Tab-separated table of C-alpha atoms in Angstrom:
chain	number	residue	atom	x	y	z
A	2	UNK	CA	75.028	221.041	84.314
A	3	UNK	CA	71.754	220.267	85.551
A	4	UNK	CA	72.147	221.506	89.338
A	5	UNK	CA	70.181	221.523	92.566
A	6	UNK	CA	71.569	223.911	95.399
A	7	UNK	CA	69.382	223.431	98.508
A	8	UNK	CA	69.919	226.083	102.178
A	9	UNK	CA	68.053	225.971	104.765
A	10	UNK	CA	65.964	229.433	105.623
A	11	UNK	CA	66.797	229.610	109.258
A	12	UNK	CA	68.790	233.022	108.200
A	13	UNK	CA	70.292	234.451	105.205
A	14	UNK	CA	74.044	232.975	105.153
A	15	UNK	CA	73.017	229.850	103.943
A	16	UNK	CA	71.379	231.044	100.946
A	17	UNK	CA	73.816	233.892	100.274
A	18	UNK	CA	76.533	231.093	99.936
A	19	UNK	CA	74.645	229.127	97.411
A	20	UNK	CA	74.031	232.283	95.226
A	21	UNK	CA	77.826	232.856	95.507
A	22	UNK	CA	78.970	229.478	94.255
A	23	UNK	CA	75.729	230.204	91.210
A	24	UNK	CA	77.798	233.098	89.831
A	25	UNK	CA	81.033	231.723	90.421
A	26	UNK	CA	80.044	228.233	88.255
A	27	UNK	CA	78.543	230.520	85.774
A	28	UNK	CA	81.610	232.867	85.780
A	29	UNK	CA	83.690	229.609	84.577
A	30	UNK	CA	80.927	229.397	81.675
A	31	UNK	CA	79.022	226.480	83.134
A	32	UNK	CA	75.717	226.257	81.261
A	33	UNK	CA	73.492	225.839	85.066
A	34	UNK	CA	70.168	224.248	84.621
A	35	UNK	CA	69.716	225.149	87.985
A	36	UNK	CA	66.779	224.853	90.463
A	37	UNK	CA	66.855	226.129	94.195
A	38	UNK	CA	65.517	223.813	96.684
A	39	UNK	CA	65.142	225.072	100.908
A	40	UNK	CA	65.568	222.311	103.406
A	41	UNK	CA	63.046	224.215	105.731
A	42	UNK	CA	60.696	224.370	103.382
A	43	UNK	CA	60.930	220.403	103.294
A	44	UNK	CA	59.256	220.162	106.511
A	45	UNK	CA	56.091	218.998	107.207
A	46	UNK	CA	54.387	221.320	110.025
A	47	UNK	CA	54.193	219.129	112.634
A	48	UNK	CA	58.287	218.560	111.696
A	49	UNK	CA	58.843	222.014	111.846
A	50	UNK	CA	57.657	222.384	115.526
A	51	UNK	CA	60.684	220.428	116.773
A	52	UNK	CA	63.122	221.100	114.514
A	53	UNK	CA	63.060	225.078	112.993
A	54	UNK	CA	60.822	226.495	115.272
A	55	UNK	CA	62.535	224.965	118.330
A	56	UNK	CA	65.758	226.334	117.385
A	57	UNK	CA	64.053	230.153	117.222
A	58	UNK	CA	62.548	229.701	120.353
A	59	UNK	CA	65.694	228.361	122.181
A	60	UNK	CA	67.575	231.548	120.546
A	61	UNK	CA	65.105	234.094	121.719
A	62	UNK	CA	64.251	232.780	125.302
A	63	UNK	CA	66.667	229.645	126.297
A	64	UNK	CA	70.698	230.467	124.702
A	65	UNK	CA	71.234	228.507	127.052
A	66	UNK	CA	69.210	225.437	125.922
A	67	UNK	CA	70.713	225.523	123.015
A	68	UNK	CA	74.212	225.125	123.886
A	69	UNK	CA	73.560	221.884	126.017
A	70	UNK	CA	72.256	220.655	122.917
A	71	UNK	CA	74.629	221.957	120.870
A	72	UNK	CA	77.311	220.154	123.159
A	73	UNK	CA	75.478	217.115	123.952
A	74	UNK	CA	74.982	216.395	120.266
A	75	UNK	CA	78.734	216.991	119.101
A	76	UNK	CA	79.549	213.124	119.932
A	77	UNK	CA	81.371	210.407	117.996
A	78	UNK	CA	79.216	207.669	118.940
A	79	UNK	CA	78.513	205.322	115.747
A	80	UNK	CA	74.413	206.514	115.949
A	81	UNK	CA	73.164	209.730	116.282
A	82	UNK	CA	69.510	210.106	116.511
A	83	UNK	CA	69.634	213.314	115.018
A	84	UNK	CA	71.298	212.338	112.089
A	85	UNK	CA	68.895	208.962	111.193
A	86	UNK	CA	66.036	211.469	111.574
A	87	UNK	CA	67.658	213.491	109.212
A	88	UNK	CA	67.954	210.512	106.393
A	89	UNK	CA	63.882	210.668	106.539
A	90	UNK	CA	62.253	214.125	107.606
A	91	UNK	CA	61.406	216.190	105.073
A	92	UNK	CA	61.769	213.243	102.372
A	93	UNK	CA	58.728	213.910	100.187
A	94	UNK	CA	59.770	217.621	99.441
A	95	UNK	CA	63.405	216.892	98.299
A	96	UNK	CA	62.332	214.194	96.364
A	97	UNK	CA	60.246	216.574	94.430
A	98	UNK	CA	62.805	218.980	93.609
A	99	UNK	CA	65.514	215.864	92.773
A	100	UNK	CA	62.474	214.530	90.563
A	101	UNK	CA	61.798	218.265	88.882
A	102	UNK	CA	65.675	219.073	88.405
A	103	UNK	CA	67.024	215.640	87.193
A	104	UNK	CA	70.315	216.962	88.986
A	105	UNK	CA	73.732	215.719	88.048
A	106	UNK	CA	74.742	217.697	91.200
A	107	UNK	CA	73.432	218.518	94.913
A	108	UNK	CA	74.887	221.237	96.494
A	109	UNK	CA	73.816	221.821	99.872
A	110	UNK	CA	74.691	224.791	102.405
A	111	UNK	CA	73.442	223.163	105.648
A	112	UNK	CA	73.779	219.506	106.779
A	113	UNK	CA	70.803	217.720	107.060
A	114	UNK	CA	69.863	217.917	103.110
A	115	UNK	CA	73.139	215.664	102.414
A	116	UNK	CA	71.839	212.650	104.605
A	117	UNK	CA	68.468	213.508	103.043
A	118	UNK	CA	69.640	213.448	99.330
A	119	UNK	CA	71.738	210.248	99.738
A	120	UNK	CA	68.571	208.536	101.207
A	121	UNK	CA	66.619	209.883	97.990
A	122	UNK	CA	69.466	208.740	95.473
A	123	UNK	CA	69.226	205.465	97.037
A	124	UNK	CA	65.688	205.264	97.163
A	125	UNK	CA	65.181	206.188	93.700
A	126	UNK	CA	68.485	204.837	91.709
A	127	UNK	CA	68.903	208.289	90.683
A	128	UNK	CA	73.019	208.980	90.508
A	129	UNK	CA	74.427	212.257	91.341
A	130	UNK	CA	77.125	214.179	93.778
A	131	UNK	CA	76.317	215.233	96.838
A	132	UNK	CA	78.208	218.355	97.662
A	133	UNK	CA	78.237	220.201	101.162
A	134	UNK	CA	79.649	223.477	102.029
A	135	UNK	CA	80.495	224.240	105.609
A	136	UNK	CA	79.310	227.531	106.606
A	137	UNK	CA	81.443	228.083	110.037
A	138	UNK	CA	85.012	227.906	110.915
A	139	UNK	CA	84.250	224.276	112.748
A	140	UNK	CA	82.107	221.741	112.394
A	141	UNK	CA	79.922	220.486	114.327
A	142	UNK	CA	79.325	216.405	114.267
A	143	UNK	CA	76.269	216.310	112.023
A	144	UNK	CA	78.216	218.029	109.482
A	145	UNK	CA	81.017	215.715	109.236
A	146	UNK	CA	78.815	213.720	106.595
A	147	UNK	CA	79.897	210.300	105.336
A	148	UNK	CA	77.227	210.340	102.166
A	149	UNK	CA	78.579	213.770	100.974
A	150	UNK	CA	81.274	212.891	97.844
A	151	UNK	CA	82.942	216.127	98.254
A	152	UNK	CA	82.931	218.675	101.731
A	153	UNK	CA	84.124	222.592	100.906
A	154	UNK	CA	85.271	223.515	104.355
A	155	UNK	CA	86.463	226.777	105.824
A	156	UNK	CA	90.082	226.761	106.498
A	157	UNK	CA	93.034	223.982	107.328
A	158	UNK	CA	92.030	223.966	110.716
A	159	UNK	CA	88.825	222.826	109.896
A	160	UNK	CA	89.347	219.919	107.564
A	161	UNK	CA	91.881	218.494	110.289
A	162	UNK	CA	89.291	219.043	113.228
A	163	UNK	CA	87.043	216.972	110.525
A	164	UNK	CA	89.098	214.512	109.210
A	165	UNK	CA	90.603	213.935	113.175
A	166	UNK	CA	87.081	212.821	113.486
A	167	UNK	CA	87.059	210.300	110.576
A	168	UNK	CA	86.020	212.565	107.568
A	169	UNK	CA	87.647	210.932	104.765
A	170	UNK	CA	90.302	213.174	103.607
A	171	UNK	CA	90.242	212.416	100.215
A	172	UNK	CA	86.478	214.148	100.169
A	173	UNK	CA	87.543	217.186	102.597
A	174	UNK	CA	88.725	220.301	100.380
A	175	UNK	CA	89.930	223.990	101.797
A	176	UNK	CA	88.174	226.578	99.594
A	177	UNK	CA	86.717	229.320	102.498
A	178	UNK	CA	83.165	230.097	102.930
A	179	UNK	CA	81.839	231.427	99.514
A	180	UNK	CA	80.546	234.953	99.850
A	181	UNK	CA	78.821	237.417	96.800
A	182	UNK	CA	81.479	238.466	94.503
A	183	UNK	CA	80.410	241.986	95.344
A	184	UNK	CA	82.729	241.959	98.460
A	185	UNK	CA	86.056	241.227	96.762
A	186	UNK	CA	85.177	244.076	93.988
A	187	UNK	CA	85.102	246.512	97.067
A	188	UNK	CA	88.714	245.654	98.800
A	189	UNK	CA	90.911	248.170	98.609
A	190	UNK	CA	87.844	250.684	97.443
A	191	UNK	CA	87.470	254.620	98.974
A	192	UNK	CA	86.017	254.509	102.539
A	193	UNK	CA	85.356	258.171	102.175
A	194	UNK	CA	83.863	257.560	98.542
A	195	UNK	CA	81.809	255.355	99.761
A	196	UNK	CA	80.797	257.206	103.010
A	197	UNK	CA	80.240	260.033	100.969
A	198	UNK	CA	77.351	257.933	98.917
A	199	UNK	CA	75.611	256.658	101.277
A	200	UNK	CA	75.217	259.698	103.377
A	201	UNK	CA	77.774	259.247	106.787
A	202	UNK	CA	79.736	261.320	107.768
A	203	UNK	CA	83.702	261.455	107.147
A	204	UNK	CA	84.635	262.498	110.615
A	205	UNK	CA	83.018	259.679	112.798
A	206	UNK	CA	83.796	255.931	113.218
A	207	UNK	CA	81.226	253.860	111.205
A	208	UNK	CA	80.536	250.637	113.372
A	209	UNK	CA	78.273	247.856	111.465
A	210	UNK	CA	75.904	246.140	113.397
A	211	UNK	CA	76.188	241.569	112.783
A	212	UNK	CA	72.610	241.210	114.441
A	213	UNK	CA	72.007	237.966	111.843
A	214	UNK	CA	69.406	236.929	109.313
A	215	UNK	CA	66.881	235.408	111.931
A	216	UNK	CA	65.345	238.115	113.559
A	217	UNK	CA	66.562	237.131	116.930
A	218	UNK	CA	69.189	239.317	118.419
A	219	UNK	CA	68.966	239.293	122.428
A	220	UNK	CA	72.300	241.219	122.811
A	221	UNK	CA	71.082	243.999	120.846
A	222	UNK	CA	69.618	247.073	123.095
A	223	UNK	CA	72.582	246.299	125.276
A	224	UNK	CA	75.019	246.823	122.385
A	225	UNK	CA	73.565	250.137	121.627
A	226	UNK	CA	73.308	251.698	124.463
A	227	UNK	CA	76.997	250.779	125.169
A	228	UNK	CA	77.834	252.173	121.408
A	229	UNK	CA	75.683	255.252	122.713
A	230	UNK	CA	77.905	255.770	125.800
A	231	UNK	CA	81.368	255.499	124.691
A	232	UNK	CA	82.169	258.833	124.949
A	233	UNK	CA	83.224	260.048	121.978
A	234	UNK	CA	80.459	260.261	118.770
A	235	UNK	CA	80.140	257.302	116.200
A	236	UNK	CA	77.887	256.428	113.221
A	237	UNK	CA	75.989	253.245	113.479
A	238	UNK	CA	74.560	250.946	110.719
A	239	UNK	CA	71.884	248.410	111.915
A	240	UNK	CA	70.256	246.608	109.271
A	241	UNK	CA	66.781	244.921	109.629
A	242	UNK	CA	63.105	244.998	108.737
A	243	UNK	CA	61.985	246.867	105.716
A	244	UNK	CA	59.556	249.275	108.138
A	245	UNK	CA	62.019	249.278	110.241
A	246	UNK	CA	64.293	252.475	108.698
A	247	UNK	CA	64.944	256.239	110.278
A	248	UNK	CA	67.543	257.693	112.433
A	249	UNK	CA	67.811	257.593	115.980
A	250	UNK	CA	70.190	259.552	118.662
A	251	UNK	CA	71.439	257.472	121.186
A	252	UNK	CA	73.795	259.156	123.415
A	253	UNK	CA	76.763	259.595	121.477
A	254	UNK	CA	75.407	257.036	118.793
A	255	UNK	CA	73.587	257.932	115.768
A	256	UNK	CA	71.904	254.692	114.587
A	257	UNK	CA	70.924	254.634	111.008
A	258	UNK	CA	67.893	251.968	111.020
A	259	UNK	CA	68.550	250.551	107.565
A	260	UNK	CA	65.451	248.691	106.839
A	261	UNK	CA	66.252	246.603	103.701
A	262	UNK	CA	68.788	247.268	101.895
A	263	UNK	CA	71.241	245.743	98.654
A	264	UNK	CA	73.993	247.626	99.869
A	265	UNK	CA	74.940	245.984	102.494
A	266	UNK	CA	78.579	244.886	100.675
A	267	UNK	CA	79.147	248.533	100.074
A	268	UNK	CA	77.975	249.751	103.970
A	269	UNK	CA	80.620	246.814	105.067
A	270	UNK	CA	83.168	247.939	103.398
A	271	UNK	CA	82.489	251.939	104.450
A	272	UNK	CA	82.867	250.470	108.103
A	273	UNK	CA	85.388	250.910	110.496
A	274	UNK	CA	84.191	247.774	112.719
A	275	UNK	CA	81.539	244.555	112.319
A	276	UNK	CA	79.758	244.297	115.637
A	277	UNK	CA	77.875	241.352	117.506
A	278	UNK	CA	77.194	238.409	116.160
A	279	UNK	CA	80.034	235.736	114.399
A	280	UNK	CA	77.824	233.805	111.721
A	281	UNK	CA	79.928	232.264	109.218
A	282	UNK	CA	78.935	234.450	106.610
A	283	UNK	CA	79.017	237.580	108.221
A	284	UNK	CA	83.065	236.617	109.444
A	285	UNK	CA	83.751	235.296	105.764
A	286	UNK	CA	82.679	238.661	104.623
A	287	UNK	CA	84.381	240.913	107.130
A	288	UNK	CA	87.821	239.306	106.454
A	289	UNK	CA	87.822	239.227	102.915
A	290	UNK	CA	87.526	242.809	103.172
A	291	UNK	CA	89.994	243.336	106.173
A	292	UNK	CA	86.994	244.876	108.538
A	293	UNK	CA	87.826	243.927	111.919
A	294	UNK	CA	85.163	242.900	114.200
A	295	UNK	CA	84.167	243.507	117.909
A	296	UNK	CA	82.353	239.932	118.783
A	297	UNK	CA	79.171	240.586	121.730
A	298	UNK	CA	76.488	237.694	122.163
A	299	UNK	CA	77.299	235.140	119.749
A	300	UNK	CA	74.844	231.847	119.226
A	301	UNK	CA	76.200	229.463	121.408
A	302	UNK	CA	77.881	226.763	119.718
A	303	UNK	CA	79.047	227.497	116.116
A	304	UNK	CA	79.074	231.629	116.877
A	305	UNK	CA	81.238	231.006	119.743
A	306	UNK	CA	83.794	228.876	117.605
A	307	UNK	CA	83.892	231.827	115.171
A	308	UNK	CA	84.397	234.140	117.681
A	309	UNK	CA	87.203	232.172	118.632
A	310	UNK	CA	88.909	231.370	115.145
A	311	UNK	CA	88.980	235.450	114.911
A	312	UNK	CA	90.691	235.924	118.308
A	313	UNK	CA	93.135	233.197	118.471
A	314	UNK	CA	94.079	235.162	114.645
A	315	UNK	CA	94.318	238.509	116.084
A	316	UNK	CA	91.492	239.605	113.502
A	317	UNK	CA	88.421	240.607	116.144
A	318	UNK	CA	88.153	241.717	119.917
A	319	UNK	CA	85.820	238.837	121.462
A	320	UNK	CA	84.057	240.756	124.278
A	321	UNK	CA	82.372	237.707	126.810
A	322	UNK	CA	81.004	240.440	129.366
A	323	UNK	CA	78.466	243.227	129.143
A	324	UNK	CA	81.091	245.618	131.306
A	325	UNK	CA	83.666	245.139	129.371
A	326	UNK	CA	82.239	246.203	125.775
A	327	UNK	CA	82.872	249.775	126.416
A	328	UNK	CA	86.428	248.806	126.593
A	329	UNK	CA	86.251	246.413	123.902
A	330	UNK	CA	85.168	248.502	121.184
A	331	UNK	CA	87.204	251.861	122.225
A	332	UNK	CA	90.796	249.040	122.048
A	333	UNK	CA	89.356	248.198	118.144
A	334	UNK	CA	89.024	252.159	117.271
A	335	UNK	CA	91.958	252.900	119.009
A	336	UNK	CA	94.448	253.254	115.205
A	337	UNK	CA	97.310	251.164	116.082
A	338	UNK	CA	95.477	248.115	117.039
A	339	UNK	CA	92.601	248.888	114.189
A	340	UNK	CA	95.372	248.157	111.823
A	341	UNK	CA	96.803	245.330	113.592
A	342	UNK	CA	93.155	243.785	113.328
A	343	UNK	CA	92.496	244.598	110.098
A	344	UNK	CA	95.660	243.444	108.739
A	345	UNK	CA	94.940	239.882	110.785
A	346	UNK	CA	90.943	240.122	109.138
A	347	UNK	CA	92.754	240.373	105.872
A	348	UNK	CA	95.421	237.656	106.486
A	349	UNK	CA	92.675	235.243	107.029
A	350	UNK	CA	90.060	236.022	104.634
A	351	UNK	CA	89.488	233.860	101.564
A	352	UNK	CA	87.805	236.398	98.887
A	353	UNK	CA	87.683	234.487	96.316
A	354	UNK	CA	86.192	231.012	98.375
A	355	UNK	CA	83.502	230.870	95.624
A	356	UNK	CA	85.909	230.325	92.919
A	357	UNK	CA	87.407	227.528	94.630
A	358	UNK	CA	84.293	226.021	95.797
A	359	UNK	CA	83.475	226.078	92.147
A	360	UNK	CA	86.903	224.280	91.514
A	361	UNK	CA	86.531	221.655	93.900
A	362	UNK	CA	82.556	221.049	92.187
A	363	UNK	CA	84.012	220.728	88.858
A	364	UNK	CA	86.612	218.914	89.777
A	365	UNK	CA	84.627	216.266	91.506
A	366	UNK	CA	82.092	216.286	88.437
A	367	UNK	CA	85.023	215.429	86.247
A	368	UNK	CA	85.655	212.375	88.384
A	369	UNK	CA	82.159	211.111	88.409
């Protein structure tokens, strides 16, 4: 099945969920002739100014920016300017990879390659499915995409928010967010084992830093210094640059700088708590392996509708104010409510998302 998965490389989740639905097609024995296409990568430089580079700058100096756009953009109004651009920018390079691949399928992780694709298969008379998967627990407007045959959405709650706002149902299919098979062959596995291998200690909380794939953290010294002062001593794994790895005391907080790393599923699932950010992939992961999380700084926007899927299920602590993480994180260590949270993370997570993603492709294939 001559395939095309495009992301967008404005952080890692995007990506990750494409490789995910990969193995799980080729886990069914699908022969892939597949080619990997990145919508950022589409952009011309003077596109990238305004779109990709605008959105880092926004995170790292003006949150706030960023969430009146985020909210002034999620409209029903027939036109959205922001979606017609979408149909054009970045044309020439997709048309490339559609021309290299000959795709029968095009399965994108982030909205603005569907609009993009539909304008190429248009364009060029060239037939195939456009396939989107929705990589947060609601969906904004521009991803509620009329040219896209078949939508993999989150959870329930999600295709009704999507079909409420005229999604056809008929294309709108409940499979979870589609995370590395790695993470479901780790549920249930030894937390001390894996402790043990990866050299923390037995006797201290392990608390996982969710800092995200773009670089740009701004909640992040202010996390660790309240991890450091919490009174009681706890092991912290922060993941980030390659040169950026050692160990570092901070009050009661020994911080593990973890540089980069593939074990990342196996450090998750060693973890007594996920803390700070709520990207989709990051929550997707956490619940499938029933690791609760303790939610500081989210994006505004899509983070902040995580944050809020995992508190309204009882499966994370969503701490809004710098005072009150202290407080936040002690109530997810305490052991009654750790297991009350985990056992909510669990209820909600889909571990085996990719599987049904792959489903729901095949299915729609057959159809075509």
């Amino acid at each position: 099945m001559r395939t095309l998965f495009v992301s967008a490389s404005i952080g890692s989740g995007h990506h990750q969920a494409q490789l995910a639905v990969q193995h799980a097609l080729e886990g069914r024995g699908v022969c892939l002739q597949a080619r990997e296409g990145d919508a950022v990568a589409y952009l011309k430089p003077s596109e990238r100014w305004w779109t990709v580079d605008l959105y880092a700058f926004e995170l790292r100096y003006a949150p706030w920016l960023y969430a009146w756009f985020y909210r002034r953009t999620d409209h029903d109004r027939p036109f959205s300017l922001i979606g017609w651009l979408c149909s054009w920018v970045g044309r020439a390079g997709l048309e490339r990879d559609i021309a290299a691949a000959g795709p029968d399928l095009v399965v994108s992780s982030y909205w603005s390659s569907v609009p993009l694709a539909d304008t190429v298969r248009r364009r060029r008379g060239r037939p195939f499915v456009n396939a989107l998967i929705v990589t947060d627990y609601r969906a904004h407007r521009h991803w509620i995409r009329p040219e896209a045959e078949v939508i993999m959405v989150a959870t329930e709650e999600t295709a009704a928010q999507m079909v409420a706002r005229g999604a056809d149902p008929e294309r709108v299919v409940v499979t979870g967010i589609p995370i590395s098979p790695r993470f479901r062959a780790l549920i249930g596995a030894d937390r001390a084992e894996l402790r043990a291998r990866h050299g923390l200690r037995a006797d201290q909380p392990v608390l996982l830093i969710s800092g995200g794939g773009t670089g740009v953290y701004r909640a992040l010294n202010e996390l660790l210094d309240a991890l450091g002062n919490l009174g009681r001593p706890v092991q912290v794994l922060l993941p980030a640059t390659p040169q950026d790895t050692g160990v570092e005391v901070r009050g009661g907080a020994t911080i593990h700088h973890l540089g980069y790393t593939t074990a990342f599923p196996e450090l998750m699932a060693a973890s007594d708590l996920v803390v700070g950010k709520a990207g989709g992939l990051t929550v997707a992961e956490a619940t499938a392996l029933g690791v609760p999380m303790v939610v500081y700084g989210p994006i505004p926007g899509q983070e902040e509708h995580n944050a809020d899927f995992l508190e309204r299920h009882g499966a994370a602590v969503w701490v809004r104010r710098r005072g009150d993480l202290r407080a936040g994180v002690l109530r997810a260590l305490d052991p009654d409510e750790h297991a009350r949270l985990s056992a909510s993370a669990r209820a909600v997570g889909v571990p085996d998302a990719a599987e049904r993603v792959a489903t729901a492709l095949l299915a729609r294939m057959d159809r075509a």
